[in-house]
XYZ file of C-alpha atoms in Angstrom:
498
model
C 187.397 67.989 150.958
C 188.866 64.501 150.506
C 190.023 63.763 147.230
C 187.459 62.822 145.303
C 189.552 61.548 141.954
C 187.730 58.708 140.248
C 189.654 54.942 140.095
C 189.981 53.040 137.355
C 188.007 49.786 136.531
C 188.285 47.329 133.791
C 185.726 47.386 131.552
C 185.040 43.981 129.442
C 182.863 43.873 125.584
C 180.822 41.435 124.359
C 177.533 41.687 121.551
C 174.697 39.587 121.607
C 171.728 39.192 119.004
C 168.152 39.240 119.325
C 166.036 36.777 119.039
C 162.091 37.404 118.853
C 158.990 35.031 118.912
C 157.191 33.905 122.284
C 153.581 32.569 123.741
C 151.279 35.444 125.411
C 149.558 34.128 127.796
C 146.389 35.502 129.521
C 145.368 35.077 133.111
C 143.009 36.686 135.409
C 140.458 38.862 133.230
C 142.885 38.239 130.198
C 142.916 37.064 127.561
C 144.426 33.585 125.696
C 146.453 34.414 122.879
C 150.003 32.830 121.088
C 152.144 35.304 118.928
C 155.286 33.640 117.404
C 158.098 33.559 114.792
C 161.549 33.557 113.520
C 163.952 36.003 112.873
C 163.419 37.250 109.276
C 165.766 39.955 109.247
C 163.532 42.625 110.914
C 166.749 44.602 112.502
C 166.959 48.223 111.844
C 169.162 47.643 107.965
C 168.135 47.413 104.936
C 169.164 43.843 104.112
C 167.316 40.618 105.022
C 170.006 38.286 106.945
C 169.547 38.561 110.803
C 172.944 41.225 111.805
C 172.681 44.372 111.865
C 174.925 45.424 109.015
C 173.446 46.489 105.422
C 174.794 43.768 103.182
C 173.504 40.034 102.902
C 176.567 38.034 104.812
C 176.438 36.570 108.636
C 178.938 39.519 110.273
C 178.151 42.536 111.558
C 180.970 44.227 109.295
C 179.114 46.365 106.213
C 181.816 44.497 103.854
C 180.838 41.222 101.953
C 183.675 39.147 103.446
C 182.568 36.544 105.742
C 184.742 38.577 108.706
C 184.243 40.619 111.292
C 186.234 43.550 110.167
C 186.020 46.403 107.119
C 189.451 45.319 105.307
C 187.676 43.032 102.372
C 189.493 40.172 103.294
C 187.878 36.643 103.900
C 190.571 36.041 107.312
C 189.229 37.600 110.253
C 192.754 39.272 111.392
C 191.230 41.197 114.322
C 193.489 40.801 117.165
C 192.381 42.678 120.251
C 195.053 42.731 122.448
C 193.995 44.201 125.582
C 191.048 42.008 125.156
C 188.437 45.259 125.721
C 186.526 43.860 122.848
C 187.861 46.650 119.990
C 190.553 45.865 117.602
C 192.776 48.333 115.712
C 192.007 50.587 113.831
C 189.009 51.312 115.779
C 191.132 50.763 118.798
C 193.462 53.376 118.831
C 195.642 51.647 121.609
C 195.012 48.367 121.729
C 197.126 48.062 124.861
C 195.078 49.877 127.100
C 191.835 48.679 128.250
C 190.771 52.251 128.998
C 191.198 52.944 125.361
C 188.502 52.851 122.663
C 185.853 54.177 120.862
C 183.093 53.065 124.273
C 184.957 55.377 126.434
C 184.490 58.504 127.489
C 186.965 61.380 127.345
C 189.183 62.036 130.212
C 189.415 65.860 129.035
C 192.719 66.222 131.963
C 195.081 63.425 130.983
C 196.623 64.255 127.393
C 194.977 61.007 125.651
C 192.620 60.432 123.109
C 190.441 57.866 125.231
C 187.115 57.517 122.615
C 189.830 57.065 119.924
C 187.936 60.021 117.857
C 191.486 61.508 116.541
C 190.683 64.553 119.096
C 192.396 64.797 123.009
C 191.188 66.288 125.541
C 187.961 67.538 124.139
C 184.946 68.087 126.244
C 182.537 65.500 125.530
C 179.388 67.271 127.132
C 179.753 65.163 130.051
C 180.144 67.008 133.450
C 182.055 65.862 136.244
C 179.212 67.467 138.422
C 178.068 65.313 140.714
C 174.750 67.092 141.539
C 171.322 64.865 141.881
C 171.383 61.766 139.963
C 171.880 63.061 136.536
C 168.294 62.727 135.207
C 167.223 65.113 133.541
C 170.802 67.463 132.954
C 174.185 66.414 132.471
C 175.131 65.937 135.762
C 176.593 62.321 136.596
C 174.125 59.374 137.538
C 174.501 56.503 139.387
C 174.044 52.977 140.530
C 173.934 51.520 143.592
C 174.622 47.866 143.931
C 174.805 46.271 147.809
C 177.769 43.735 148.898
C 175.520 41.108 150.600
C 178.255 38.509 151.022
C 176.981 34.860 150.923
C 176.301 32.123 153.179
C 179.154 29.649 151.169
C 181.788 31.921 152.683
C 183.409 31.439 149.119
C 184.578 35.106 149.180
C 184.707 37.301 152.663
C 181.163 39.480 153.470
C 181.588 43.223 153.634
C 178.119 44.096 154.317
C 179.054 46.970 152.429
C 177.724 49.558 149.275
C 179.108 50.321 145.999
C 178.297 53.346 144.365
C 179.085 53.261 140.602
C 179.442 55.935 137.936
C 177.007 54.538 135.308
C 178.524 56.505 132.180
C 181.761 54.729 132.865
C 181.843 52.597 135.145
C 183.785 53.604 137.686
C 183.075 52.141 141.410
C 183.597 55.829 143.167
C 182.180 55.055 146.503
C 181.848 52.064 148.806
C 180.148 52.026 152.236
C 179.453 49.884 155.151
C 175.712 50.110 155.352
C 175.221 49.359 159.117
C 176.391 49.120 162.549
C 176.557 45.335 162.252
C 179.623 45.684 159.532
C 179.789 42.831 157.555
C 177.068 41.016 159.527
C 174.689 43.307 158.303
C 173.170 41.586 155.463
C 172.537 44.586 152.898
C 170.319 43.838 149.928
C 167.591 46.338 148.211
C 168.530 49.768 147.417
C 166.040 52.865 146.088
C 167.055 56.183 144.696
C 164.997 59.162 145.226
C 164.345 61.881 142.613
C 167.475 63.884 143.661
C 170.115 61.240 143.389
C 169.520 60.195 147.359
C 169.391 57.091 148.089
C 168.595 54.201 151.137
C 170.061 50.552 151.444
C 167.886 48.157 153.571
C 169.766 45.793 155.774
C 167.751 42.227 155.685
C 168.876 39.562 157.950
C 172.001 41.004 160.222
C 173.645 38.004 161.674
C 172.603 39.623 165.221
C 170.387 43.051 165.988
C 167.901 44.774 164.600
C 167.326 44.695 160.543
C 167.885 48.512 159.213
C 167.503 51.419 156.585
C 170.337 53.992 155.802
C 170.304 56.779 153.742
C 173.305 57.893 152.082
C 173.949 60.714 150.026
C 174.837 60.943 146.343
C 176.108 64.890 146.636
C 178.674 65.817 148.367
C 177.332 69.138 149.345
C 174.418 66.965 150.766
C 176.708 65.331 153.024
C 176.980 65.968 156.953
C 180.524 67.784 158.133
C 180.257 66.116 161.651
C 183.008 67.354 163.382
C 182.863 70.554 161.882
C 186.673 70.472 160.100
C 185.286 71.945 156.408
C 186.110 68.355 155.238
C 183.538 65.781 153.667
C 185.255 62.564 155.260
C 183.774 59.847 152.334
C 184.769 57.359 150.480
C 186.572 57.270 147.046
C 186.186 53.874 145.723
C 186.173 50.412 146.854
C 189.799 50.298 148.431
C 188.344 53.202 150.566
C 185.939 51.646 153.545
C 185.909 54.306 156.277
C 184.720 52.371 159.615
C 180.962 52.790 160.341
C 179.887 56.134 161.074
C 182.608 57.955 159.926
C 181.583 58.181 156.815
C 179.882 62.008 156.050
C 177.615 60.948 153.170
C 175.852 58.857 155.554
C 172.930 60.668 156.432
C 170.962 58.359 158.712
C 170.479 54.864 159.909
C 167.174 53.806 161.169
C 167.074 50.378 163.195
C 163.311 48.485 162.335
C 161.626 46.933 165.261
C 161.552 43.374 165.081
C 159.545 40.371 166.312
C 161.484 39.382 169.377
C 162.040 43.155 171.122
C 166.328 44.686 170.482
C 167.920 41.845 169.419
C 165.691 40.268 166.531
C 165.647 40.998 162.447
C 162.494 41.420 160.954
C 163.478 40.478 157.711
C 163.236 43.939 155.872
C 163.180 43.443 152.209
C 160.656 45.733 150.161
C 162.013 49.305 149.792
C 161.026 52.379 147.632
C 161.214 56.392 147.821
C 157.426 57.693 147.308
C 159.071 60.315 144.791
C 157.413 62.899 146.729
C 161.035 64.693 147.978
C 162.175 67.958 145.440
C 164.386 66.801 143.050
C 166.464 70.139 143.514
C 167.287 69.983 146.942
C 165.934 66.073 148.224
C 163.876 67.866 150.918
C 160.755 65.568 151.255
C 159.907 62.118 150.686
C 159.227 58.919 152.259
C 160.536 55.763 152.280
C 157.999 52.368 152.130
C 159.873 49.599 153.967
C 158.287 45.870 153.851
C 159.317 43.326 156.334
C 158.972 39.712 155.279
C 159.169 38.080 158.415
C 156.770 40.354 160.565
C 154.691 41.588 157.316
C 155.221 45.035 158.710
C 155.179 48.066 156.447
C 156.918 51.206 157.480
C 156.613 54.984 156.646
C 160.136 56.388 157.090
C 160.554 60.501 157.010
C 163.215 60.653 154.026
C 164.761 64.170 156.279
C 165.412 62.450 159.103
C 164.853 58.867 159.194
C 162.495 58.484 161.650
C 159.459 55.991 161.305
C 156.253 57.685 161.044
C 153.539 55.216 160.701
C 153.483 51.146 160.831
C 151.033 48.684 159.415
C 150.371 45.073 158.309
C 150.579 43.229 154.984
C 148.314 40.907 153.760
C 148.879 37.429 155.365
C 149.071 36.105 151.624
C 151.821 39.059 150.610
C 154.676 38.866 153.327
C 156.815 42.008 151.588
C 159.590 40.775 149.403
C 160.022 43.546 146.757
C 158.539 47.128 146.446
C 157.709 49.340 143.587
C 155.464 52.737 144.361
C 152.988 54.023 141.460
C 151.732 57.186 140.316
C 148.458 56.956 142.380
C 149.844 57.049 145.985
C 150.788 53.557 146.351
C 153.087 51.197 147.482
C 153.169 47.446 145.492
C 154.390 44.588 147.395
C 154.843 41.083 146.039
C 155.410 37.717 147.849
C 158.667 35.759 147.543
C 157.673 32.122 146.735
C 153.848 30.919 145.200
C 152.934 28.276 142.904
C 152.811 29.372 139.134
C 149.575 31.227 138.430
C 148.326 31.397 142.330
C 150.751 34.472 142.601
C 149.705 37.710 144.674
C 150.699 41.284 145.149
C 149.320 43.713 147.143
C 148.667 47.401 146.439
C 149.027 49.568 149.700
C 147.840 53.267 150.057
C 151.115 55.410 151.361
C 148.582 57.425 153.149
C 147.145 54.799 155.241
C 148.881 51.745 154.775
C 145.688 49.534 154.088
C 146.132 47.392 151.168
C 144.238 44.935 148.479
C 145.684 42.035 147.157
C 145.837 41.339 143.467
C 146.449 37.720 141.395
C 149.699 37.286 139.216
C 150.572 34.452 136.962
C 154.074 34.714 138.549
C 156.067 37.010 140.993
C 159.422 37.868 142.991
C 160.519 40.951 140.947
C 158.568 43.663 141.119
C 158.432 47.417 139.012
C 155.524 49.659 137.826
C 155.443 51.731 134.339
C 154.196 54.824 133.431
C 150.451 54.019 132.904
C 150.443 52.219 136.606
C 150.755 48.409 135.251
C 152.702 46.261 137.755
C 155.191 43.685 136.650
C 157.140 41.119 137.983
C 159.007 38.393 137.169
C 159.139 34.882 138.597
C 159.239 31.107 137.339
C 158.886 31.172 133.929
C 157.089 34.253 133.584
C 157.253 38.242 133.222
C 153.434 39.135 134.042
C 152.023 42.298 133.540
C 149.082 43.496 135.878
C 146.772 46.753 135.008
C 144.806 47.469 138.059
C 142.897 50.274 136.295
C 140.634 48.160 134.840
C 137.645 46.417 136.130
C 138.213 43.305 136.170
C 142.013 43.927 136.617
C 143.453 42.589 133.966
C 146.731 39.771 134.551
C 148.423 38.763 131.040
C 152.432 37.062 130.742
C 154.894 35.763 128.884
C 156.218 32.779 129.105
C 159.684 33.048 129.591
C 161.729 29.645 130.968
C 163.443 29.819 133.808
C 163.519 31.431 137.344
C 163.254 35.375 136.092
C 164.339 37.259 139.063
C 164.514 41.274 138.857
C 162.553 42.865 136.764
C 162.657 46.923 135.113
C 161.046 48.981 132.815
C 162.996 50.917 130.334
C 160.254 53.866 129.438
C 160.990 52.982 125.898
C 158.580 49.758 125.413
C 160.467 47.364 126.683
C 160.911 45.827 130.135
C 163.839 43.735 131.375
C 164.255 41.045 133.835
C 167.384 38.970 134.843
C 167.480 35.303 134.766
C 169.167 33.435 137.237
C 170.237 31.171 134.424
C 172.891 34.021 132.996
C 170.400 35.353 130.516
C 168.979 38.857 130.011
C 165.351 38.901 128.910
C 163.403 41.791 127.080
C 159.996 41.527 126.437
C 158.065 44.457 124.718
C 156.437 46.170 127.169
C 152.486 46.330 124.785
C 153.247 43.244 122.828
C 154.601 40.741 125.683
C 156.852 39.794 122.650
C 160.043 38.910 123.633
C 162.475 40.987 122.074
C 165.632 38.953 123.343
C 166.680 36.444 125.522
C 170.282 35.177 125.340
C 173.085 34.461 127.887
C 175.059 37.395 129.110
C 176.731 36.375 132.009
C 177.624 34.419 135.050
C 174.931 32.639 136.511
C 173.409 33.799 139.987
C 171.992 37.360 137.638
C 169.632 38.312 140.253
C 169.087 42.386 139.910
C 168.066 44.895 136.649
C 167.919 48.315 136.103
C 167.844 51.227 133.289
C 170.302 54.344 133.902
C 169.319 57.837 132.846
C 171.249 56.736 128.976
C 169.006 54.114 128.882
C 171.953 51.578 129.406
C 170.483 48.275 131.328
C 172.252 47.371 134.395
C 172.291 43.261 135.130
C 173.649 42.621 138.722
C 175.051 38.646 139.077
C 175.406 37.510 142.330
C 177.632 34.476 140.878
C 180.042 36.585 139.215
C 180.640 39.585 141.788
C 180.164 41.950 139.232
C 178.008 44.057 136.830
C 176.908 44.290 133.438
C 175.759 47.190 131.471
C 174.455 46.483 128.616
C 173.356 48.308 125.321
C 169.795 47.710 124.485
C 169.952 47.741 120.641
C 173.167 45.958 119.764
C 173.631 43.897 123.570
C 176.809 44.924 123.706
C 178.158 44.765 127.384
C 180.693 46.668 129.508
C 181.667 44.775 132.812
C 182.199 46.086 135.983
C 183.605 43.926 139.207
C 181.475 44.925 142.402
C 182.244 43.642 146.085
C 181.392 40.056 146.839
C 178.459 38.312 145.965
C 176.199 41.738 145.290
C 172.528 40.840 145.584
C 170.377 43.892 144.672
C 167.375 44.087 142.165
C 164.958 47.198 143.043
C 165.546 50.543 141.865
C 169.343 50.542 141.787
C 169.555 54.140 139.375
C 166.017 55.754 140.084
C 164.791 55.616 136.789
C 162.048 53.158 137.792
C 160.406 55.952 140.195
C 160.852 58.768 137.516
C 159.524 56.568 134.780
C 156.480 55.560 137.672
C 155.525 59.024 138.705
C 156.566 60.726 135.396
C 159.131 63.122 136.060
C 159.677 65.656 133.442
């Protein structure tokens, strides 16, 4: 096999507070109601100032000093050097990045790398790269798409970048289609082994298309029979199209003008009926925004099974699949409150259309409730009741991806820089701050709970802690633009997989 050794990224820290207090709103068989407030110290101390320390100052030290570090001393003296947001003494090499107490421990290179006074230990992480890490200890990860940009400000790739989530390390990166970097990849799904497809929109010529690539390298394809899996390493390691072995398939989508034309493929999810052993199984739901076609893909072999149309009102932009056997689609662009998604049965493809206060982002929880996230809004919709019942909250800005955690909160990315939580029973809003460059169109939740921001602006990711906000970032190809189900943890937290 190829080496398969992991390379280094730069990881960058930053906290952020939390901030609570917003308007509920109630739409379609809701109902009108206004929560607020301030900050009165409700954090998880024992103290009544707004950090998150135990004592009664403004830092987050558990001193009295008016500092940011545990010396007693009213001068804040932390220096971090290697600017990877620790200081000594917590740092216990403050110049190297790849050094603190956030890391985890390289148990083969003779350092202490979480700075816990012990080298080498084993941290009860496995290098195994086996499914997608949820349940077990294998590793997980996320899968963020190089779209490139029309501004030509940085070079397209058209290309895939597969990302450790526990450290983030970039240990793949793939051209997603025969078009190269014409091919215009966007939304990306993970199945309930660690599989996963990237949808190719808007190619600059040809069909648009869906490839599946493999997270396993034992679930990869020796072609030409040499005993070697021929895949990437990381992001200085494109092999051309198709000689890649962890691609498993790429299926072109018929489009409105015969072999030449894109159909605008956008909406993607896994049904999460494959094994989670072995990835046998499954289907793949593909939307197309500019036909309104719907696709059922065989997740084996690629090929399309069964076509049918979207509502005229619903042309597919995102995709989320539920518990009950079906597929949610939501329109790209609608006037606030005159929203609609559409609910379509994976066994037949016929559909009903639903009213949302707002949409573009789309993801479904546990207890089949649809949200999405769009101007000013994160909207919640339970179908499961008669009337269905549409409430929101009002959240300024244009709100853009949207993901629920599985711990009572759901997340969606503003295109402003800000991250958003909102609890997921309350429609509180938990937190909404900047956290990075502007252009943050995807979310996600990894299997440690860690939130994943994608920002199309910045060419990079964020993951982010969700109790103390603090953020690791990770550069990504150019101008990613990806906000489904980047880890998988959407579809296991959707169809309840123990």
């Amino acid at each position: 096999m190829r080496n398969m050794a992991m390379l280094a990224t730069v990881g960058v820290l930053a906290m952020f507070g939390c901030e609570s207090g917003t308007s509920v709103g109630g739409g379609v068989g809701g109902d009108d109601t206004t929560s607020g407030g301030t900050d009165t110290g409700s954090t998880a101390d024992a103290d009544t100032d707004t950090d998150t320390d135990t004592d009664t100052d403004s830092d987050t030290d558990s001193d009295t000093d008016s500092d940011v570090n545990l010396d007693g001393g009213t001068t804040d003296d932390c220096v971090d050097k290697d600017s990877d947001g620790w200081c000594a003494p917590l740092d216990c090499n403050d110049s190297d990045v790849n050094v603190n107490p956030n890391q985890i421990e390289n148990e083969t290179n003779g350092i202490d790398d979480d700075c816990d006074g012990e080298t080498d230990e084993d941290d009860g992480v496995t290098t195994d790269t086996n499914s997608n890490g949820c349940p077990a200890n294998a590793i997980s990860y996320i899968w963020i798409a190089n779209t490139g940009d029309p501004d030509a400000s940085l070079p397209d790739e058209g290309t895939l970048s597969k990302v450790e989530t526990a450290t983030g390390i970039e240990v793949g990166r793939y051209i997603t289609s025969p078009q190269g970097a014409d091919g215009d990849p966007s939304r990306t799904s993970v199945n309930l082994h660690g599989d996963m497809v990237v949808t190719n929109r808007s190619p600059a010529y040809g069909k648009s298309s869906v490839t599946k690539f493999a997270a396993d390298t034992d679930d990869c394809i020796d072609r030409d029979s040499d005993s070697v899996i021929e895949t990437s390493i990381g992001p200085n390691d494109v092999l051309p199209w198709g000689e890649d072995e962890c691609m498993i398939w790429n299926t072109p989508l018929p489009g409105p003008l015969g072999a030449n034309s894109a159909c605008g493929a956008r909406a993607t999810a896994w049904d999460g009926q494959e094994n989670p052993d072995t990835g046998k199984g499954g289907h793949v739901f593909i939307g197309a925004m500019d036909t309104r076609k719907i696709f059922k893909i065989d997740g084996d072999t690629g090929a399309i099974l069964d076509t049918g149309t979207a509502p005229a009102s619903v042309p597919p932009y995102g995709g989320a699949v539920d518990s009950q056997g079906n597929f949610w689609i939501v329109a790209m662009t609608c006037t606030v409150g005159l929203c609609n998604v559409a609910r379509v049965k994976m066994s037949d493809l016929t559909s009903q259309v639903f009213k949302v206060h707002c949409g573009y982002g789309i993801s479904v929880d546990s207890k089949g409730r649809v949200w999405t996230a769009g101007l000013n809004c994160v909207s919640r919709l339970d179908p499961n009741v008669t009337p269905a019942k549409n409430v929101w909250a009002n959240v300024l800005g244009f709100n853009r991806g949207v993901a629920v955690d599985g711990n009572g909160s759901v997340w969606a990315a503003g295109t402003s820089g800000n991250l958003v939580q909102v609890d997921e029973d309350t429609l509180q809003i938990k937190h909404n701050k900047g956290l990075g460059k502007a252009e943050m169109v995807g979310v996600a939740v990894d299997c440690d709970g860690y939130v994943w921001v994608v920002s199309q602006g910045g060419s990079e990711a964020y993951r982010v802690d969700p109790v103390t906000y603090q953020k690791m970032t990770v550069p990504i190809g150019p101008h990613p633009y990806t906000y489904s189900d980047m880890t998988g943890m959407q579809l296991r937290n959707a169809v309840q997989v123990e």
